[in-house]
Amino acid sequence: MRHNICMVSDFFHPNAGGVESHIYQLSQCLIKRGHKVIVVTHKYQDRVGIRYLTNFLKVYYLPVCVVYNQASLPTIFNTMALIRDICVREQVTIIHGHSAFSTLCQEAILHGRNLGLKAVFTDHSLFGFADASSIITNKFLHFCLCDINHVICVSYTSKENTVLRASLHPSTVSVIPNAVDTSMFTPDPSQRQPGQITIVVVSRLVYRKGVDLLAAVLPVICGRHDDVHFLIGGDGPKRLILEEVCEKHQLHDRMELLGSIAHADVRNVLVQGDIFLNTSLTEAFCMAIVEAASCGLKVVSTCVGGIPEVLPEDMIQLAQPSLDDLVEALETAIRSVRDNVGISPAEAHSRVQEYYRWDEVAERTEKVYDRVARHPTKSLADRLYSFHSCGPVAGKVFVLLVMLCRLWMMVLDWWRPAEHIDIVPDLQRCRDAVHHEHTLPNVGSNYLVSNGRRPMRSTSSDSRHVT
């Protein structure tokens, strides 16, 4: 079954991160499997409008306001006309949103459901239940997911967390882990410095990535081992703390802050190291440790969230998120590097290649799409009942919001009817048609794509091109 899929998130290229990489790699694999995929995100600096990536992956950069940490301003109604036009023009059948932090994702799912489309959501993060920000985020997530067709989580820990936060039935949630393009993360021990042990950290320098814990570890390890060097890649508001530690303990020749690193350059940094250190305080699935293991590094990580599910015990050294435990785990890893014990970089790369493959992730996601496509369409009354069950007060507010969205959608249908919106040509299918045309013999029936609405049989038997 072929699907027209719209990936939606505030986090995409040129921004770098796990969610961005996941969307891009999954989209490329789905295109190769014959599906049409587009991506919708917000603008990045002067990158506004439509851009094309590899394999004619079309990306819509919407002109919406960004307020904090690359998340767009939640407005609901301002994005409705844009989302509606895109879904109609691209003949979208499934909206696939990514990340609970993305307000654009949640708005697109709401608008897509009002258009009668199927909706899937992938949760990439873990949230708490006690602090104010988590309570507010969880309530909005509950509002978004009470009308969802299916949810995908990247680990079983993430599934438990999402089911509790959004009050979902476990049968509507599947676990499909992330993957890594191992061809981009190959080991190269020749890049390591002889006589020196290099500990690599590649992460956004924010609180939840445990930068404060990293700052406490640096002087302890450097004080105990004269041959240890830290290579830290990434940027963020917590970088100042690392710079202060460097100044205070005179570690200028022992640590190097590389700043923001493009995803294509991460491998070049990883292969310089012997040990990869992850100090995250919460993680649903840590892509960074998989990439590091693929490059043959010994991995030391905090034992939080879904991290214990990611790598087997002989490929990772786990520690509690405390200074003493993390230092002890690093000491064990340093000794193993000096004694040259443990699995070789080539074996680690081979095992990661076996464990995590994007084509397998795409195949499992495709099964979710097929299942969702067979779901019967819910009536407006059933949808309103789902929203009303979100709480005695919040439920009534959500019902009012949904009704206002429906009314605004009716105004848009009257002002700009769907039949007056041009359907864009499917360039991904055109490319396949061109390839088919040049690789197969002429069997006497050629096709032209006219205005993108449907293929038209050519009236000329000599036609050998696609417009």
Tab-separated table of C-alpha atoms in Angstrom:
chain	number	residue	atom	x	y	z
A	1	MET	CA	0.000	0.000	0.000
A	2	ARG	CA	1.489	3.349	-1.075
A	3	HIS	CA	1.107	6.275	1.323
A	4	ASN	CA	1.539	10.036	0.996
A	5	ILE	CA	3.233	10.977	4.264
A	6	CYS	CA	3.767	14.401	5.780
A	7	MET	CA	6.512	14.468	8.437
A	8	VAL	CA	6.035	17.441	10.778
A	9	SER	CA	8.349	18.793	13.460
A	10	ASP	CA	9.960	22.018	14.602
A	11	PHE	CA	13.290	20.195	14.503
A	12	PHE	CA	14.825	19.542	11.110
A	13	HIS	CA	17.793	20.396	8.901
A	14	PRO	CA	19.801	22.643	9.127
A	15	ASN	CA	19.353	22.128	12.859
A	16	ALA	CA	21.395	19.144	14.108
A	17	GLY	CA	20.153	16.507	16.529
A	18	GLY	CA	18.650	13.051	16.969
A	19	VAL	CA	15.106	14.014	15.930
A	20	GLU	CA	16.376	15.796	12.818
A	21	SER	CA	18.486	12.815	11.795
A	22	HIS	CA	15.621	10.398	12.484
A	23	ILE	CA	13.174	12.308	10.260
A	24	TYR	CA	15.658	12.600	7.386
A	25	GLN	CA	16.840	8.995	7.417
A	26	LEU	CA	13.332	7.566	7.842
A	27	SER	CA	12.027	9.753	4.998
A	28	GLN	CA	14.786	8.607	2.658
A	29	CYS	CA	14.102	4.943	3.393
A	30	LEU	CA	10.334	5.374	2.932
A	31	ILE	CA	10.933	7.093	-0.433
A	32	LYS	CA	13.052	4.122	-1.512
A	33	ARG	CA	10.176	1.840	-0.515
A	34	GLY	CA	7.872	3.680	-2.936
A	35	HIS	CA	6.055	6.132	-0.648
A	36	LYS	CA	5.716	9.866	-1.165
A	37	VAL	CA	7.207	11.848	1.727
A	38	ILE	CA	7.337	15.565	2.460
A	39	VAL	CA	8.624	17.398	5.546
A	40	VAL	CA	7.043	20.455	7.186
A	41	THR	CA	9.036	22.552	9.649
A	42	HIS	CA	9.487	26.208	10.564
A	43	LYS	CA	11.868	28.657	8.925
A	44	TYR	CA	15.561	28.737	9.799
A	45	GLN	CA	17.137	32.190	9.339
A	46	ASP	CA	16.705	32.970	5.630
A	47	ARG	CA	15.611	29.437	4.760
A	48	VAL	CA	11.910	30.020	4.032
A	49	GLY	CA	9.673	28.375	1.477
A	50	ILE	CA	10.302	25.095	-0.351
A	51	ARG	CA	13.624	23.267	-0.565
A	52	TYR	CA	14.495	19.901	-2.085
A	53	LEU	CA	16.879	17.392	-0.519
A	54	THR	CA	18.184	14.035	-1.727
A	55	ASN	CA	15.719	11.882	-3.700
A	56	PHE	CA	13.387	14.870	-4.210
A	57	LEU	CA	12.503	15.038	-0.522
A	58	LYS	CA	10.484	18.260	-0.427
A	59	VAL	CA	10.761	20.397	2.711
A	60	TYR	CA	8.316	23.206	3.550
A	61	TYR	CA	9.926	25.863	5.774
A	62	LEU	CA	6.898	27.745	7.134
A	63	PRO	CA	7.167	31.458	8.062
A	64	VAL	CA	6.110	30.991	11.680
A	65	CYS	CA	7.589	32.618	14.762
A	66	VAL	CA	10.154	30.700	16.838
A	67	VAL	CA	10.043	31.488	20.553
A	68	TYR	CA	12.360	29.142	22.483
A	69	ASN	CA	14.853	26.375	21.785
A	70	GLN	CA	13.733	26.095	18.117
A	71	ALA	CA	10.082	25.520	19.122
A	72	SER	CA	7.533	27.624	17.254
A	73	LEU	CA	4.978	29.895	18.896
A	74	PRO	CA	1.755	27.947	19.626
A	75	THR	CA	-1.086	29.710	17.807
A	76	ILE	CA	-3.246	26.825	16.429
A	77	PHE	CA	-5.256	29.020	14.040
A	78	ASN	CA	-2.355	30.781	12.265
A	79	THR	CA	-0.941	27.546	10.866
A	80	MET	CA	-4.273	26.017	9.855
A	81	ALA	CA	-4.499	27.573	6.365
A	82	LEU	CA	-0.885	26.647	5.577
A	83	ILE	CA	-1.226	23.051	6.791
A	84	ARG	CA	-4.528	22.647	4.918
A	85	ASP	CA	-3.070	23.959	1.646
A	86	ILE	CA	-0.019	21.710	1.925
A	87	CYS	CA	-2.070	18.593	2.698
A	88	VAL	CA	-4.431	19.245	-0.208
A	89	ARG	CA	-1.668	20.159	-2.685
A	90	GLU	CA	0.439	17.135	-1.778
A	91	GLN	CA	-2.563	14.770	-1.407
A	92	VAL	CA	-1.352	13.758	2.046
A	93	THR	CA	-2.965	10.675	3.577
A	94	ILE	CA	-0.960	10.386	6.836
A	95	ILE	CA	0.366	13.105	9.153
A	96	HIS	CA	3.408	11.880	11.092
A	97	GLY	CA	4.457	14.229	13.898
A	98	HIS	CA	7.742	14.033	15.802
A	99	SER	CA	8.706	15.200	19.313
A	100	ALA	CA	6.483	16.331	22.176
A	101	PHE	CA	8.552	19.543	22.351
A	102	SER	CA	7.311	20.561	18.897
A	103	THR	CA	4.211	22.768	18.947
A	104	LEU	CA	4.079	22.730	15.134
A	105	CYS	CA	3.823	18.939	15.260
A	106	GLN	CA	0.870	19.005	17.661
A	107	GLU	CA	-0.941	21.698	15.689
A	108	ALA	CA	-0.440	19.779	12.423
A	109	ILE	CA	-1.879	16.612	13.951
A	110	LEU	CA	-4.971	18.554	15.114
A	111	HIS	CA	-5.458	20.163	11.692
A	112	GLY	CA	-4.829	16.882	9.892
A	113	ARG	CA	-7.479	15.118	11.954
A	114	ASN	CA	-9.942	17.936	11.155
A	115	LEU	CA	-9.189	17.274	7.480
A	116	GLY	CA	-10.024	13.605	7.945
A	117	LEU	CA	-6.405	12.391	7.656
A	118	LYS	CA	-4.795	9.622	9.677
A	119	ALA	CA	-2.235	10.703	12.281
A	120	VAL	CA	0.841	9.044	13.789
A	121	PHE	CA	3.092	10.492	16.481
A	122	THR	CA	6.661	9.516	17.420
A	123	ASP	CA	7.816	10.447	20.919
A	124	HIS	CA	11.573	10.928	21.240
A	125	SER	CA	11.810	12.186	24.833
A	126	LEU	CA	11.020	11.391	28.450
A	127	PHE	CA	9.158	13.747	30.773
A	128	GLY	CA	8.574	13.918	34.497
A	129	PHE	CA	5.270	14.408	36.266
A	130	ALA	CA	5.981	16.779	39.156
A	131	ASP	CA	7.398	20.080	37.897
A	132	ALA	CA	5.237	22.787	36.338
A	133	SER	CA	6.693	22.575	32.819
A	134	SER	CA	6.144	18.807	32.689
A	135	ILE	CA	2.549	19.112	33.915
A	136	ILE	CA	1.712	21.698	31.239
A	137	THR	CA	3.507	19.781	28.465
A	138	ASN	CA	1.849	16.509	29.460
A	139	LYS	CA	-1.601	18.088	29.421
A	140	PHE	CA	-1.101	19.454	25.909
A	141	LEU	CA	0.297	16.090	24.815
A	142	HIS	CA	-2.810	14.416	26.245
A	143	PHE	CA	-4.917	16.846	24.205
A	144	CYS	CA	-2.963	16.050	21.044
A	145	LEU	CA	-2.840	12.267	21.436
A	146	CYS	CA	-6.407	11.585	22.577
A	147	ASP	CA	-7.402	11.759	18.893
A	148	ILE	CA	-4.317	10.022	17.470
A	149	ASN	CA	-4.431	6.826	15.425
A	150	HIS	CA	-1.128	5.383	16.609
A	151	VAL	CA	1.948	6.333	18.654
A	152	ILE	CA	5.535	5.168	18.146
A	153	CYS	CA	8.133	5.267	20.935
A	154	VAL	CA	11.857	4.684	20.568
A	155	SER	CA	12.256	2.456	23.649
A	156	TYR	CA	10.122	0.480	26.091
A	157	THR	CA	10.940	2.956	28.841
A	158	SER	CA	9.678	5.722	26.564
A	159	LYS	CA	6.507	3.714	25.888
A	160	GLU	CA	5.715	3.388	29.598
A	161	ASN	CA	6.371	7.091	30.080
A	162	THR	CA	4.173	8.152	27.144
A	163	VAL	CA	1.304	5.830	28.091
A	164	LEU	CA	1.214	7.338	31.583
A	165	ARG	CA	1.630	10.961	30.464
A	166	ALA	CA	-1.015	10.875	27.730
A	167	SER	CA	-3.380	8.292	29.285
A	168	LEU	CA	-3.100	6.026	26.239
A	169	HIS	CA	-4.041	2.379	25.871
A	170	PRO	CA	-0.814	0.360	25.489
A	171	SER	CA	-2.168	-1.370	22.373
A	172	THR	CA	-2.070	1.944	20.477
A	173	VAL	CA	1.665	2.383	21.165
A	174	SER	CA	4.458	0.562	19.301
A	175	VAL	CA	8.180	0.497	20.045
A	176	ILE	CA	10.446	1.104	17.046
A	177	PRO	CA	14.000	2.077	18.051
A	178	ASN	CA	16.171	4.588	16.256
A	179	ALA	CA	18.938	3.456	13.931
A	180	VAL	CA	22.232	4.730	12.605
A	181	ASP	CA	23.735	4.912	9.138
A	182	THR	CA	26.797	2.828	9.921
A	183	SER	CA	28.358	3.681	6.555
A	184	MET	CA	28.800	7.227	7.897
A	185	PHE	CA	30.266	6.061	11.240
A	186	THR	CA	33.140	3.717	10.496
A	187	PRO	CA	36.069	3.193	12.887
A	188	ASP	CA	39.544	4.533	12.129
A	189	PRO	CA	41.976	3.830	15.038
A	190	SER	CA	44.790	5.541	13.123
A	191	GLN	CA	43.236	8.914	13.992
A	192	ARG	CA	43.838	8.412	17.719
A	193	GLN	CA	46.760	10.134	19.432
A	194	PRO	CA	49.433	7.616	20.570
A	195	GLY	CA	50.331	7.855	24.238
A	196	GLN	CA	47.127	9.753	24.997
A	197	ILE	CA	43.631	8.685	26.022
A	198	THR	CA	40.994	10.912	24.470
A	199	ILE	CA	37.508	11.104	25.967
A	200	VAL	CA	34.967	12.486	23.507
A	201	VAL	CA	31.722	14.254	24.404
A	202	VAL	CA	29.310	15.254	21.617
A	203	SER	CA	26.095	16.763	22.941
A	204	ARG	CA	23.965	19.862	23.160
A	205	LEU	CA	25.272	21.791	26.157
A	206	VAL	CA	21.981	22.059	28.043
A	207	TYR	CA	20.859	21.054	31.529
A	208	ARG	CA	19.140	17.779	30.654
A	209	LYS	CA	22.319	16.557	28.935
A	210	GLY	CA	24.059	16.645	32.312
A	211	VAL	CA	26.578	19.381	31.537
A	212	ASP	CA	26.825	20.284	35.249
A	213	LEU	CA	27.789	16.673	35.957
A	214	LEU	CA	30.354	16.770	33.146
A	215	ALA	CA	31.816	19.967	34.609
A	216	ALA	CA	32.303	18.174	37.947
A	217	VAL	CA	33.940	15.143	36.304
A	218	LEU	CA	36.513	17.102	34.267
A	219	PRO	CA	38.860	18.282	37.062
A	220	VAL	CA	38.686	14.950	38.904
A	221	ILE	CA	39.694	12.801	35.925
A	222	CYS	CA	42.286	15.287	34.679
A	223	GLY	CA	43.800	15.461	38.176
A	224	ARG	CA	44.158	11.688	38.375
A	225	HIS	CA	45.405	10.963	34.845
A	226	ASP	CA	48.022	13.105	33.114
A	227	ASP	CA	47.497	11.359	29.763
A	228	VAL	CA	43.724	11.971	29.515
A	229	HIS	CA	42.449	14.616	27.105
A	230	PHE	CA	38.808	15.736	26.697
A	231	LEU	CA	37.348	16.628	23.291
A	232	ILE	CA	33.933	18.290	23.689
A	233	GLY	CA	31.687	19.038	20.707
A	234	GLY	CA	28.405	20.908	20.871
A	235	ASP	CA	27.030	24.245	21.929
A	236	GLY	CA	24.372	25.627	24.220
A	237	PRO	CA	23.686	27.824	27.240
A	238	LYS	CA	25.748	25.587	29.555
A	239	ARG	CA	28.967	26.081	27.612
A	240	LEU	CA	29.869	28.941	29.977
A	241	ILE	CA	30.108	26.471	32.884
A	242	LEU	CA	32.678	24.373	31.002
A	243	GLU	CA	34.689	27.479	30.139
A	244	GLU	CA	34.678	28.498	33.826
A	245	VAL	CA	35.923	25.040	34.865
A	246	CYS	CA	38.655	25.245	32.247
A	247	GLU	CA	39.796	28.639	33.589
A	248	LYS	CA	39.520	27.722	37.256
A	249	HIS	CA	41.496	24.468	37.030
A	250	GLN	CA	43.849	25.544	34.212
A	251	LEU	CA	42.744	22.777	31.853
A	252	HIS	CA	43.431	24.620	28.583
A	253	ASP	CA	45.857	21.942	27.409
A	254	ARG	CA	43.665	19.078	28.667
A	255	MET	CA	40.279	19.885	27.132
A	256	GLU	CA	39.125	21.349	23.838
A	257	LEU	CA	35.725	22.936	23.190
A	258	LEU	CA	34.891	22.492	19.516
A	259	GLY	CA	31.565	24.327	19.503
A	260	SER	CA	28.679	23.328	17.255
A	261	ILE	CA	29.455	20.441	14.894
A	262	ALA	CA	27.613	19.590	11.688
A	263	HIS	CA	26.236	16.052	11.681
A	264	ALA	CA	28.401	15.181	8.676
A	265	ASP	CA	31.511	16.066	10.727
A	266	VAL	CA	30.613	14.139	13.907
A	267	ARG	CA	32.372	10.986	12.723
A	268	ASN	CA	35.631	12.914	12.205
A	269	VAL	CA	35.491	13.953	15.858
A	270	LEU	CA	34.483	10.537	17.221
A	271	VAL	CA	37.307	8.594	15.556
A	272	GLN	CA	39.861	10.739	17.419
A	273	GLY	CA	38.679	9.318	20.746
A	274	ASP	CA	39.142	6.152	22.776
A	275	ILE	CA	36.151	6.639	25.096
A	276	PHE	CA	32.782	8.290	24.549
A	277	LEU	CA	31.144	9.905	27.582
A	278	ASN	CA	27.412	10.603	27.870
A	279	THR	CA	26.198	12.378	31.016
A	280	SER	CA	22.505	12.811	30.154
A	281	LEU	CA	20.020	13.125	33.007
A	282	THR	CA	17.144	11.848	30.843
A	283	GLU	CA	17.081	10.040	27.511
A	284	ALA	CA	14.473	8.010	25.671
A	285	PHE	CA	17.043	6.661	23.221
A	286	CYS	CA	20.537	8.100	22.868
A	287	MET	CA	21.633	8.172	19.220
A	288	ALA	CA	25.041	9.554	20.182
A	289	ILE	CA	26.167	6.399	22.004
A	290	VAL	CA	25.142	4.223	19.036
A	291	GLU	CA	27.152	6.413	16.652
A	292	ALA	CA	30.127	6.300	19.025
A	293	ALA	CA	29.933	2.506	19.338
A	294	SER	CA	29.746	2.243	15.547
A	295	CYS	CA	33.027	4.201	15.407
A	296	GLY	CA	34.606	1.693	17.802
A	297	LEU	CA	34.745	3.805	20.973
A	298	LYS	CA	34.223	2.401	24.452
A	299	VAL	CA	31.017	3.964	25.775
A	300	VAL	CA	30.469	5.281	29.297
A	301	SER	CA	26.984	6.597	30.028
A	302	THR	CA	24.598	7.470	32.791
A	303	CYS	CA	22.001	4.756	33.416
A	304	VAL	CA	18.853	6.789	32.780
A	305	GLY	CA	15.685	6.363	30.715
A	306	GLY	CA	15.957	3.971	27.784
A	307	ILE	CA	19.782	3.935	27.621
A	308	PRO	CA	20.118	0.429	29.205
A	309	GLU	CA	18.084	-0.918	26.253
A	310	VAL	CA	20.359	0.518	23.574
A	311	LEU	CA	23.625	-1.483	23.779
A	312	PRO	CA	24.565	-4.847	25.324
A	313	GLU	CA	26.507	-4.893	28.579
A	314	ASP	CA	29.885	-5.651	26.979
A	315	MET	CA	29.648	-2.530	24.780
A	316	ILE	CA	28.706	0.066	27.398
A	317	GLN	CA	29.740	1.000	30.934
A	318	LEU	CA	26.699	2.283	32.841
A	319	ALA	CA	26.785	4.549	35.901
A	320	GLN	CA	24.280	6.314	38.070
A	321	PRO	CA	23.997	10.070	37.384
A	322	SER	CA	26.280	10.987	40.270
A	323	LEU	CA	29.872	12.186	40.353
A	324	ASP	CA	31.318	9.185	42.229
A	325	ASP	CA	29.650	6.529	40.035
A	326	LEU	CA	30.553	8.316	36.808
A	327	VAL	CA	34.192	8.741	37.843
A	328	GLU	CA	34.389	5.072	38.793
A	329	ALA	CA	32.934	4.018	35.420
A	330	LEU	CA	35.432	6.249	33.600
A	331	GLU	CA	38.292	4.776	35.642
A	332	THR	CA	37.229	1.281	34.525
A	333	ALA	CA	37.065	2.383	30.881
A	334	ILE	CA	40.483	4.081	31.080
A	335	ARG	CA	42.040	0.900	32.509
A	336	SER	CA	40.509	-1.190	29.721
A	337	VAL	CA	41.965	1.168	27.103
A	338	ARG	CA	45.428	0.991	28.689
A	339	ASP	CA	45.261	-2.821	28.965
A	340	ASN	CA	43.755	-3.112	25.455
A	341	VAL	CA	40.898	-5.340	26.629
A	342	GLY	CA	37.349	-5.509	25.312
A	343	ILE	CA	35.887	-5.833	21.839
A	344	SER	CA	37.774	-4.394	18.879
A	345	PRO	CA	36.524	-1.321	16.963
A	346	ALA	CA	35.822	-3.471	13.889
A	347	GLU	CA	33.718	-5.929	15.908
A	348	ALA	CA	31.808	-3.085	17.606
A	349	HIS	CA	31.024	-1.548	14.213
A	350	SER	CA	29.864	-4.899	12.851
A	351	ARG	CA	27.551	-5.498	15.803
A	352	VAL	CA	25.981	-2.025	15.608
A	353	GLN	CA	25.470	-2.579	11.885
A	354	GLU	CA	23.563	-5.747	12.749
A	355	TYR	CA	21.505	-4.217	15.575
A	356	TYR	CA	20.359	-0.926	14.031
A	357	ARG	CA	19.396	-0.566	10.365
A	358	TRP	CA	17.225	2.202	8.923
A	359	ASP	CA	15.632	-0.082	6.334
A	360	GLU	CA	14.300	-2.241	9.165
A	361	VAL	CA	12.974	0.851	10.982
A	362	ALA	CA	11.247	1.965	7.762
A	363	GLU	CA	9.732	-1.486	7.241
A	364	ARG	CA	8.269	-1.527	10.749
A	365	THR	CA	7.008	2.043	10.398
A	366	GLU	CA	5.385	1.077	7.096
A	367	LYS	CA	3.431	-1.642	8.915
A	368	VAL	CA	2.156	1.017	11.315
A	369	TYR	CA	1.010	3.130	8.347
A	370	ASP	CA	-0.781	0.143	6.803
A	371	ARG	CA	-2.530	-0.552	10.092
A	372	VAL	CA	-3.524	3.087	10.534
A	373	ALA	CA	-4.828	3.344	6.961
A	374	ARG	CA	-7.334	0.575	7.738
A	375	HIS	CA	-8.716	2.404	10.788
A	376	PRO	CA	-12.315	3.584	10.314
A	377	THR	CA	-12.758	7.359	10.304
A	378	LYS	CA	-14.118	8.639	13.621
A	379	SER	CA	-17.184	10.839	13.595
A	380	LEU	CA	-17.027	14.364	15.009
A	381	ALA	CA	-19.125	13.265	17.996
A	382	ASP	CA	-16.674	10.468	18.839
A	383	ARG	CA	-13.738	12.853	18.511
A	384	LEU	CA	-15.386	15.425	20.798
A	385	TYR	CA	-16.094	12.716	23.355
A	386	SER	CA	-12.372	11.801	23.347
A	387	PHE	CA	-11.398	15.424	23.955
A	388	HIS	CA	-14.031	15.834	26.668
A	389	SER	CA	-12.532	12.895	28.574
A	390	CYS	CA	-9.267	14.824	29.070
A	391	GLY	CA	-10.544	16.309	32.328
A	392	PRO	CA	-13.469	18.102	33.976
A	393	VAL	CA	-12.075	21.542	33.081
A	394	ALA	CA	-9.430	20.873	30.428
A	395	GLY	CA	-11.832	18.602	28.541
A	396	LYS	CA	-14.361	21.384	28.062
A	397	VAL	CA	-11.629	23.802	26.957
A	398	PHE	CA	-10.320	21.261	24.433
A	399	VAL	CA	-13.818	20.654	23.036
A	400	LEU	CA	-14.259	24.402	22.560
A	401	LEU	CA	-10.885	24.646	20.769
A	402	VAL	CA	-11.732	21.765	18.452
A	403	MET	CA	-15.117	23.277	17.584
A	404	LEU	CA	-13.489	26.647	16.833
A	405	CYS	CA	-10.951	24.864	14.624
A	406	ARG	CA	-13.778	23.108	12.785
A	407	LEU	CA	-15.571	26.392	12.216
A	408	TRP	CA	-12.404	28.047	10.925
A	409	MET	CA	-11.810	25.040	8.661
A	410	MET	CA	-15.325	25.479	7.249
A	411	VAL	CA	-14.549	29.150	6.543
A	412	LEU	CA	-11.371	28.113	4.708
A	413	ASP	CA	-13.302	25.505	2.713
A	414	TRP	CA	-15.725	28.219	1.628
A	415	TRP	CA	-13.102	30.877	0.953
A	416	ARG	CA	-10.633	28.566	-0.843
A	417	PRO	CA	-12.306	25.290	-1.871
A	418	ALA	CA	-10.064	22.246	-2.101
A	419	GLU	CA	-10.911	21.750	-5.774
A	420	HIS	CA	-9.414	25.191	-6.530
A	421	ILE	CA	-6.037	24.229	-5.039
A	422	ASP	CA	-3.566	22.905	-7.608
A	423	ILE	CA	-2.242	19.417	-7.033
A	424	VAL	CA	1.559	19.414	-7.333
A	425	PRO	CA	3.383	16.861	-9.511
A	426	ASP	CA	4.850	13.927	-7.619
A	427	LEU	CA	8.537	14.386	-8.473
A	428	GLN	CA	9.508	11.259	-6.602
A	429	ARG	CA	7.237	9.182	-8.832
A	430	CYS	CA	8.361	11.161	-11.919
A	431	ARG	CA	11.964	10.263	-11.120
A	432	ASP	CA	11.022	6.587	-10.880
A	433	ALA	CA	9.136	6.884	-14.181
A	434	VAL	CA	12.181	8.404	-15.878
A	435	HIS	CA	14.389	5.649	-14.471
A	436	HIS	CA	11.847	3.034	-15.625
A	437	GLU	CA	11.694	4.654	-19.063
A	438	HIS	CA	15.470	4.503	-19.496
A	439	THR	CA	15.992	1.006	-18.141
A	440	LEU	CA	13.112	-0.965	-19.684
A	441	PRO	CA	12.471	-1.611	-23.389
A	442	ASN	CA	9.622	0.168	-25.131
A	443	VAL	CA	6.482	-1.892	-24.656
A	444	GLY	CA	4.276	0.492	-26.618
A	445	SER	CA	2.651	2.362	-23.738
A	446	ASN	CA	4.212	5.529	-22.323
A	447	TYR	CA	2.934	7.880	-19.668
A	448	LEU	CA	3.030	11.601	-19.153
A	449	VAL	CA	2.368	13.444	-15.940
A	450	SER	CA	0.394	16.541	-16.901
A	451	ASN	CA	-0.699	18.662	-13.962
A	452	GLY	CA	0.110	16.191	-11.186
A	453	ARG	CA	-3.528	15.194	-10.633
A	454	ARG	CA	-3.187	11.789	-12.315
A	455	PRO	CA	-1.039	10.083	-14.956
A	456	MET	CA	-2.254	10.544	-18.543
A	457	ARG	CA	-1.565	8.023	-21.255
A	458	SER	CA	0.507	9.549	-24.039
A	459	THR	CA	-1.234	9.911	-27.395
A	460	SER	CA	2.037	9.560	-29.278
A	461	SER	CA	3.740	6.194	-29.486
A	462	ASP	CA	7.091	7.968	-30.019
A	463	SER	CA	6.990	9.914	-26.763
A	464	ARG	CA	10.029	9.044	-24.621
A	465	HIS	CA	9.987	11.725	-21.949
A	466	VAL	CA	8.228	12.760	-18.795
A	467	THR	CA	7.190	16.370	-18.195
